[in-house]
Coordinates of C-alpha atoms and ligand atoms in Angstrom, one line a residue:
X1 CA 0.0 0.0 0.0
X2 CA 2.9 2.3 -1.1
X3 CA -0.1 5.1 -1.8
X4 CA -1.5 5.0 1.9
X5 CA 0.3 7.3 4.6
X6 CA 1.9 6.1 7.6
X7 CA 0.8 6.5 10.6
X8 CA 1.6 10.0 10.9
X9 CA 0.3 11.1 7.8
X10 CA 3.3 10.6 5.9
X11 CA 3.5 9.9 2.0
X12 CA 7.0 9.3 1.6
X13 CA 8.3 12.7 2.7
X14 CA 5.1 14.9 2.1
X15 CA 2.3 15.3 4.6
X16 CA 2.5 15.2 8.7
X17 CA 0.6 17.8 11.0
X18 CA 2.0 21.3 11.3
X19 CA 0.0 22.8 13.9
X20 CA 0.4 25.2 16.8
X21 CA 0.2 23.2 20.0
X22 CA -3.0 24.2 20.6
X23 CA -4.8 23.0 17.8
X24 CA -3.3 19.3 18.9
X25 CA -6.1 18.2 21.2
X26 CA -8.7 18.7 18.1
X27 CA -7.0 17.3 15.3
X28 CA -5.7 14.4 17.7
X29 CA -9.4 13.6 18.5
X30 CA -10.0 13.7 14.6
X31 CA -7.4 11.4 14.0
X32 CA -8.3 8.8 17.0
X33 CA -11.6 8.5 15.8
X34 CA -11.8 9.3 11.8
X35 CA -11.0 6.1 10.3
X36 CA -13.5 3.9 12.7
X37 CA -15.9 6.2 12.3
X38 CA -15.7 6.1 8.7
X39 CA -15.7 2.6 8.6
X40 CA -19.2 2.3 10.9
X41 CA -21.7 0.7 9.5
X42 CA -24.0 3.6 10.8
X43 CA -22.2 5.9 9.2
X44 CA -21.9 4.2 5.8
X45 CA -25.6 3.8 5.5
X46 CA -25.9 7.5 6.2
X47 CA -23.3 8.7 3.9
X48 CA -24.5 6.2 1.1
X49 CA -28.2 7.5 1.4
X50 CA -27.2 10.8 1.3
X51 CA -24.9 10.4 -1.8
X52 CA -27.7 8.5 -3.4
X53 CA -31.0 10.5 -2.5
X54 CA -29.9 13.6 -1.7
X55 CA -26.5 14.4 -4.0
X56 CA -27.8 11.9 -7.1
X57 CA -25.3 9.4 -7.1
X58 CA -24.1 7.5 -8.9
X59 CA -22.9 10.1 -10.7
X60 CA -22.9 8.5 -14.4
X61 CA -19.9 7.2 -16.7
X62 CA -20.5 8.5 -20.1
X63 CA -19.3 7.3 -23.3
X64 CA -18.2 10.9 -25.3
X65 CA -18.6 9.8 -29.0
X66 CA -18.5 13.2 -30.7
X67 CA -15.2 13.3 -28.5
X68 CA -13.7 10.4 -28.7
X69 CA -14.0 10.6 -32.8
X70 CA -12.4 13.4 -32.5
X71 CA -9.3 12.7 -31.1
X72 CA -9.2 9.1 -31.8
X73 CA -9.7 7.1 -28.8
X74 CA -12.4 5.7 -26.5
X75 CA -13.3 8.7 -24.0
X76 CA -15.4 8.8 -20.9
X77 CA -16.8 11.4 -18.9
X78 CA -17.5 10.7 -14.8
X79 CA -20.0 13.2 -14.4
X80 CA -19.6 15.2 -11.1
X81 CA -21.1 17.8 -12.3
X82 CA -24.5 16.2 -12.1
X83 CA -24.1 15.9 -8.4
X84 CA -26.4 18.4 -6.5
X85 CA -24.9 22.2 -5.8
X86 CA -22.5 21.4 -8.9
X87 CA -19.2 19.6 -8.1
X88 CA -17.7 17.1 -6.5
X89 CA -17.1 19.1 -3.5
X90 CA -20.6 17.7 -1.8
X91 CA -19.0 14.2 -1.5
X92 CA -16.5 15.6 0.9
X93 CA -18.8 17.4 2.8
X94 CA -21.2 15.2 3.4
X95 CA -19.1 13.0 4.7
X96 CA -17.2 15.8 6.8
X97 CA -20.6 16.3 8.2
X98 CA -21.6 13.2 9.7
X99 CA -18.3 12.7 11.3
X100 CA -18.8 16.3 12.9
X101 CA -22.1 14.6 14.3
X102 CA -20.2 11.7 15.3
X103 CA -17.7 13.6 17.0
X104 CA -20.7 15.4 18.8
X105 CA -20.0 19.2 17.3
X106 CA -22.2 21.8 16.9
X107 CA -20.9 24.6 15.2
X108 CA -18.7 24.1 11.8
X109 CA -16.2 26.4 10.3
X110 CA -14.8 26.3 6.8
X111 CA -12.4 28.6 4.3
X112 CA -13.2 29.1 0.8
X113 CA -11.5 31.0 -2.6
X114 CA -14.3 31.1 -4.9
X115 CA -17.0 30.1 -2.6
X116 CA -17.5 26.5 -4.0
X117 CA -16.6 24.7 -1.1
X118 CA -18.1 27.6 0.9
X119 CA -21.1 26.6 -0.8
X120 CA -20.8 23.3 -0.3
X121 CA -20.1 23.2 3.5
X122 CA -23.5 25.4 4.2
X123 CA -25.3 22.9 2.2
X124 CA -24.7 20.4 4.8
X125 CA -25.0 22.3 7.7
X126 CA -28.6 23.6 6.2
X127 CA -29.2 20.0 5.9
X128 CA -28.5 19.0 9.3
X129 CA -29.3 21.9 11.0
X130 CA -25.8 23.1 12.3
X131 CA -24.2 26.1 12.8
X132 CA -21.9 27.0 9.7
X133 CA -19.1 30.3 9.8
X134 CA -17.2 30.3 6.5
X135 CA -14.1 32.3 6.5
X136 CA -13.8 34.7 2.8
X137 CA -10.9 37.0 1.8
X138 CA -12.5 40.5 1.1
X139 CA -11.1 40.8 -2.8
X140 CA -12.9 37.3 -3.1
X141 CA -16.1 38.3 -1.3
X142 CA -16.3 40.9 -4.3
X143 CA -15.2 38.8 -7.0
X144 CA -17.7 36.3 -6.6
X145 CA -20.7 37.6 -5.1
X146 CA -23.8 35.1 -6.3
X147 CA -22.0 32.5 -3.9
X148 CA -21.5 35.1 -1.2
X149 CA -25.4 35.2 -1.7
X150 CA -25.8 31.0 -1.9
X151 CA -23.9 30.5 1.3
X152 CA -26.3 33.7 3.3
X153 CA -29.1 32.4 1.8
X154 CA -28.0 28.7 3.2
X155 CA -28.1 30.4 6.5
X156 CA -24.2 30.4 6.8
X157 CA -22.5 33.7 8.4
X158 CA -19.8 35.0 6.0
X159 CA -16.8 36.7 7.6
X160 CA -14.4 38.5 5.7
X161 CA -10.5 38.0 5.7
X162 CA -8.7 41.5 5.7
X163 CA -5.1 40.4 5.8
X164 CA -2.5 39.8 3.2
X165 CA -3.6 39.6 -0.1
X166 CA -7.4 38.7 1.2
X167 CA -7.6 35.6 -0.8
X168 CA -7.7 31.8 -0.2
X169 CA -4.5 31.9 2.2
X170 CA -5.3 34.6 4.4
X171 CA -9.0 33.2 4.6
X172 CA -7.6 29.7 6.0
X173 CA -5.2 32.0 8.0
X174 CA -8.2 33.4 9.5
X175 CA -10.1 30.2 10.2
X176 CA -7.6 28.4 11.9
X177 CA -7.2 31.4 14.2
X178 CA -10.9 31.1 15.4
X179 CA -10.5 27.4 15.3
X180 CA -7.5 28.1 18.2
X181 CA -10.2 30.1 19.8
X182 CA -12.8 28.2 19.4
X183 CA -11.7 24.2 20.3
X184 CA -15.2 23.2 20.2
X185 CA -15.8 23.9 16.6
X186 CA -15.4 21.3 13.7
X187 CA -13.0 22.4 10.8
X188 CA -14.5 21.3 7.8
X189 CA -11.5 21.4 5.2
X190 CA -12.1 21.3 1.3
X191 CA -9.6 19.3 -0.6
X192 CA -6.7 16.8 0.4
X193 CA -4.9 19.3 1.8
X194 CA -3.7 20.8 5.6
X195 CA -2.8 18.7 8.6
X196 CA -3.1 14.9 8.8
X197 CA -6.0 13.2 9.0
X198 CA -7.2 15.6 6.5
X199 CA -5.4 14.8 3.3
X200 CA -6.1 11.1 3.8
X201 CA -10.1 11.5 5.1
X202 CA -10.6 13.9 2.2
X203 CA -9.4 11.1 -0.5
X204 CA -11.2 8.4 1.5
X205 CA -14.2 10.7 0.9
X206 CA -13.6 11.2 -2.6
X207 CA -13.0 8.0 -3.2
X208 CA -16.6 7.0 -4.3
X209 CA -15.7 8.4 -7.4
X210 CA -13.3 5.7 -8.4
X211 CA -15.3 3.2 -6.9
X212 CA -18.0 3.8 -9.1
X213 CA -15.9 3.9 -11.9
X214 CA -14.9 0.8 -11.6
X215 CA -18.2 -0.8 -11.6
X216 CA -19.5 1.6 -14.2
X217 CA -16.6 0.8 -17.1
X218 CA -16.7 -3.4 -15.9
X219 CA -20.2 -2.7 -17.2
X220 CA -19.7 -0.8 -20.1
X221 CA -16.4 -2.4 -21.4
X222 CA -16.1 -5.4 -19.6
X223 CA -12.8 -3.9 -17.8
X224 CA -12.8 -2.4 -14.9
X225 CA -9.7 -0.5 -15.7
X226 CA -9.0 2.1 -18.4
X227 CA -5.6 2.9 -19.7
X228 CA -5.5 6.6 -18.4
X229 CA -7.0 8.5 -16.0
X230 CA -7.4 13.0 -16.5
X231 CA -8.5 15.6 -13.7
X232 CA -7.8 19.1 -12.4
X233 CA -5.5 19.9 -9.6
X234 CA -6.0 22.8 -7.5
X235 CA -5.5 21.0 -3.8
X236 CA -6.2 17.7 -5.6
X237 CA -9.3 16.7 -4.3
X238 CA -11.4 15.7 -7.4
X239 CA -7.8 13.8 -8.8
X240 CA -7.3 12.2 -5.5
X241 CA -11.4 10.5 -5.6
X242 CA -10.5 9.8 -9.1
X243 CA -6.8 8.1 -8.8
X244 CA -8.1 6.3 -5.6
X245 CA -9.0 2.8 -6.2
X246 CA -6.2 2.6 -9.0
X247 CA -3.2 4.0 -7.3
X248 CA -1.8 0.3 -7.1
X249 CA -2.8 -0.3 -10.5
X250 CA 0.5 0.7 -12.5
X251 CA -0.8 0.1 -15.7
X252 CA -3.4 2.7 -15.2
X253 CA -1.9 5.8 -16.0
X254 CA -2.9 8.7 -14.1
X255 CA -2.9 12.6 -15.5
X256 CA -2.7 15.5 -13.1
X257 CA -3.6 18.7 -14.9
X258 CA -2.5 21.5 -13.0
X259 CA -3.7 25.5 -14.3
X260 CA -0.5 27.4 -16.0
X261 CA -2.7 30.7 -16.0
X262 CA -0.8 33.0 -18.4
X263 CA 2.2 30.1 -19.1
X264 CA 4.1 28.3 -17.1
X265 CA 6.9 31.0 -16.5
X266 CA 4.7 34.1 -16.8
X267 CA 5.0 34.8 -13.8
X268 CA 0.8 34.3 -13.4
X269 CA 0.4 30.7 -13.0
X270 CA -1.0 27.9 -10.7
X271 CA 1.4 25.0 -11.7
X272 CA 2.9 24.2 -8.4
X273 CA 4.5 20.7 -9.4
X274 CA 6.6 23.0 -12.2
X275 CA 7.0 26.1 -10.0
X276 CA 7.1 24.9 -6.4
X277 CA 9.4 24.0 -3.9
X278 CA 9.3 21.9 -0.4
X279 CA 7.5 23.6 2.5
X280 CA 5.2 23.7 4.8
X281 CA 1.7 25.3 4.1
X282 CA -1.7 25.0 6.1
X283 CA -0.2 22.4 8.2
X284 CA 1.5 19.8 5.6
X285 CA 4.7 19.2 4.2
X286 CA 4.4 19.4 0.6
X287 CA 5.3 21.4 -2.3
X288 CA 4.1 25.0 -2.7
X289 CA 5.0 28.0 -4.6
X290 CA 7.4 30.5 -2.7
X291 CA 9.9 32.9 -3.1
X292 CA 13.6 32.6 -2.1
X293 CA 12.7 33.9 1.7
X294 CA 9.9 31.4 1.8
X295 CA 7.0 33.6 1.7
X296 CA 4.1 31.9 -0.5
X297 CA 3.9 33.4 -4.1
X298 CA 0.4 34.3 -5.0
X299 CA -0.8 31.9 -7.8
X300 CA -3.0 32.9 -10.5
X301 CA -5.5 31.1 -12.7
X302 CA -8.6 32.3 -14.5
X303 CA -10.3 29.4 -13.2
X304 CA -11.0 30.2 -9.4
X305 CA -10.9 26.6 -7.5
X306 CA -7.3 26.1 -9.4
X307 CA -5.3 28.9 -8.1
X308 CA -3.9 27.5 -4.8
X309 CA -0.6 27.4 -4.4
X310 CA 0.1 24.4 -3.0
X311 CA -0.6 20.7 -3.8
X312 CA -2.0 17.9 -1.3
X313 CA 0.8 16.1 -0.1
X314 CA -1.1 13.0 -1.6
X315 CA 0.0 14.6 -5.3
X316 CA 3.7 15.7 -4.3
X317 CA 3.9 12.6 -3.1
X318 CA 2.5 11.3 -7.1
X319 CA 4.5 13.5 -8.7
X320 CA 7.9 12.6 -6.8
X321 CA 7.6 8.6 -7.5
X322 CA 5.9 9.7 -11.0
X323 CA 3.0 7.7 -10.4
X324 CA 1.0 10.3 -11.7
X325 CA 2.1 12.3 -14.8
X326 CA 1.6 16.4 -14.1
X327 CA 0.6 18.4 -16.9
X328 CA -0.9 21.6 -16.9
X329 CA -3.1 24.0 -19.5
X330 CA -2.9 27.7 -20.3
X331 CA -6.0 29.6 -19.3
X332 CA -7.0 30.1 -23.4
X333 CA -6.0 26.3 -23.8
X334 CA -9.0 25.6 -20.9
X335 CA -11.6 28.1 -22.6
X336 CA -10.7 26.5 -26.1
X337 CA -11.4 23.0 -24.3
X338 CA -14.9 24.2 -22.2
X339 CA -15.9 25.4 -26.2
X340 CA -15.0 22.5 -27.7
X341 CA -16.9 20.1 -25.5
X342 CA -20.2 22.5 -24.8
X343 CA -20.2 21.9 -28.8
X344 CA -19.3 18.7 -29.6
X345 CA -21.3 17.1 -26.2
X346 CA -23.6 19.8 -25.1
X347 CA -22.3 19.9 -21.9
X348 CA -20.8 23.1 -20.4
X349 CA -17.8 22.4 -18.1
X350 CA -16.3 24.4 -14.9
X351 CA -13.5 26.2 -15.9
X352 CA -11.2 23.6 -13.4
X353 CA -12.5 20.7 -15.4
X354 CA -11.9 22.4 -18.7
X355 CA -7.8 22.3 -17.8
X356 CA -8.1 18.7 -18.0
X357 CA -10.0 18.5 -21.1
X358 CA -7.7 20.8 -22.6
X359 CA -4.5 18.6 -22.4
X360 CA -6.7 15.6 -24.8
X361 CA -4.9 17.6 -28.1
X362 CA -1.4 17.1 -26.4
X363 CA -1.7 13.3 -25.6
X364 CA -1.1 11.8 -28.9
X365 CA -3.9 9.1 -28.2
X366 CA -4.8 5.7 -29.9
X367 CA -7.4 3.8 -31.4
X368 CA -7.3 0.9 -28.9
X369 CA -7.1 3.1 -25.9
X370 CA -9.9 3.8 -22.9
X371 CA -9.4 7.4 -21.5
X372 CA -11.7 8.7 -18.2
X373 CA -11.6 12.3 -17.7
X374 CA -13.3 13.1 -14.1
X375 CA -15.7 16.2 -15.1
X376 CA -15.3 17.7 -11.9
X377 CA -18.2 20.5 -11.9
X378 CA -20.3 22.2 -14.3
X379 CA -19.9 25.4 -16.0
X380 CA -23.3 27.4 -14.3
X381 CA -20.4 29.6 -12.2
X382 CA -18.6 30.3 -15.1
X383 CA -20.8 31.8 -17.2
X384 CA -20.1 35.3 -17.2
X385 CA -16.3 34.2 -17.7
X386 CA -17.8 32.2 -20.9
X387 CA -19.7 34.7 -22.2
X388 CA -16.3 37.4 -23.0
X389 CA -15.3 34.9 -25.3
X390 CA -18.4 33.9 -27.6
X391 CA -17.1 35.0 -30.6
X392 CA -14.7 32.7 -31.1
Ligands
PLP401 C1 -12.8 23.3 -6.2 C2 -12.8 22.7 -7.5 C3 -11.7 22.1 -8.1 C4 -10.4 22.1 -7.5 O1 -10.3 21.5 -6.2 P1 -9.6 20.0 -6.1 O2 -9.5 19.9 -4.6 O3 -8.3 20.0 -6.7 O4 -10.5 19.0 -6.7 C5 -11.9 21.5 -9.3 N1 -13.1 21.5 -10.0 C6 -14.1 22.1 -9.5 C7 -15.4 22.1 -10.3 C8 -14.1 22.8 -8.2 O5 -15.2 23.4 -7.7

């Protein structure tokens, strides 16, 4: 299980729990507890009812044939973003959420860049009734303002981050701060990222998504394999659900597509495996873009749940064996891609899940081969992004 951390949250050298000493009682409780408590029967039957009645899974495998003719090769599409609010981001928190209830809290607390996961995380408290503070750099609040509205309406209380550069960082910044303050609050992260046991409970909770791609291609090829796996990195969530149940599978090879905003070296990118170094962000070891004093280099996508500049320590741990393959996509390379399937499938992508669509012209596919891109959301949010470049 060379995939799996050890017991202190290592993958190889990434991962581990940087916390100040008085976060330790909370995430030690989390750690104690999260892996029986996922493995309960009680709360499997919760989390698989919920997935099934309330978020719509399974989500469905679908052969692309306008696609795949185009590029030559057998391509699916794992549909996330049928799932309800719009992304795969709702398998994470439901789980998050029952193991809050397990753990007996009341009141949850989460950060958010674009909102999504904001979103997301007052979804499920709405659901079950719980108290939900999500932490939202000012610029960001501005920037994206219908989800600002989702998450009031949702009944969440939004509180602005005024530090730094009042993004992402500064907003997680904030929210651990209050979590210090608050020890009886649950901290209900968004991707595989941050102290251990949260890279490793995130994938477990993403991991439906492979498992039901297993099932779904042994029924629609007879293989439960294909020969390559594509998704999105921002923290690596939706990659991590994805690569899952084939990380021991060597023959399967798996494509991280990372957002290269401008290019690569423009100075305004998001490709952290290209650009980043070994450090220590939001409580893990793992690669990150920062300057020569350390200080963490602002990243920059057009696509909003890409621009983080780290990676889980899950993917540095990927791209250091070369298990997975990183690639990355230029911000007009993604809207190219979003275009090009909206027309050739009808389906209108999330700007994330465009990046990994848009390295299909670069992989030089063939006839024989069975490709799965994991569609991580839909492209509702991006609209107004979208519709700057219709005449194309
Ligand atoms: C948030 C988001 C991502 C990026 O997050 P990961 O943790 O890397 O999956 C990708 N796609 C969509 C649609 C998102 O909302």
């Amino acid at each position: 299980m060379k995939f799996q951390p050890d017991k202190n949250g290592y993958y190889g050298q990434f991962g581990g729990a940087f916390i100040p000493e008085l976060l330790h009682p909370n995430v030690k409780e989390l750690e104690d507890n999260y892996i029986q408590i996922i493995e309960s029967e009680t709360f499997q039957k919760e989390y698989t009812d919920l997935l099934k009645h309330y978020v719509g899974r399974p989500s469905p495998l679908y052969l692309a044939k306008r696609l795949s003719e185009k590029y030559g090769a057998t391509i699916y599409l794992k549909r996330e973003d049928l799932n309800h609010t719009g992304a795969h981001k709702v398998n994470n928190t439901i789980g998050q959420i029952l193991i809050a209830k397990h753990l007996g809290k009341t009141k949850i607390i989460a950060e958010t860049g674009a909102g999504q996961h904001g979103v997301a995380t007052a979804t499920v408290c709405a659901l079950m009734g719980l108290e939900c503070v999500v932490f939202m750099g000012e610029t960001d609040i501005k920037r994206q303002a219908p989800n600002v509205a989702r998450m009031k309406m949702l009944g969440a209380k939004v509180i602005p981050a005024t530090s730094g550069s009042k993004t992402l960082k500064d907003a997680t910044n904030e929210a651990i701060r209050y979590w210090i303050q608050h020890p009886d609050t649950y901290y209900l992260i968004g991707s595989v990222v941050g102290p251990h046991p949260y890279p490793d409970m995130v994938a477990r909770l993403q991991a439906v998504i492979s498992e039901e791609m297993k099932k779904q291609l042994k029924e629609q090829t007879g293989n439960e394999n294909p020969d390559m796996i594509i998704a999105c990195v921002g923290g690596g969530s939706n990659a991590a659900g994805a690569f899952y149940h084939y990380l021991e599978e060597e023959q399967v090879a798996l494509i991280a597509v990372e957002a290269a905003g401008l290019g690569v070296d423009s100075g305004e990118s998001a490709a952290t495996s290209q650009l980043g170094e070994v450090g220590v962000i939001h409580g893990s070891k793992t690669i990150l873009m920062q300057d020569a004093y350390g200080q963490i280099v602002e990243p920059y996508s057009i696509s909003a749940g890409l621009d983080y500049p780290g990676v889980g320590p899950l993917h540095a741990f990927l791209h250091e064996t070369k298990r997975a393959t990183f690639m990355n996509a230029t911000d007009s390379e993604a809207l190219e891609a979003a275009f090009e399937l909206t027309k050739t499938e009808g389906i209108i992508p999330a700007l994330e899940s465009a990046h990994a669509l848009a390295v299909l012209p670069k992989l030089s596919l063939k006839e024989n081969q069975t490709i799965v891109i994991n569609l991580s959301g839909r492209g509702d949010k991006d609209l107004e992004t979208y519709s700057k470049h219709l005449e194309r």
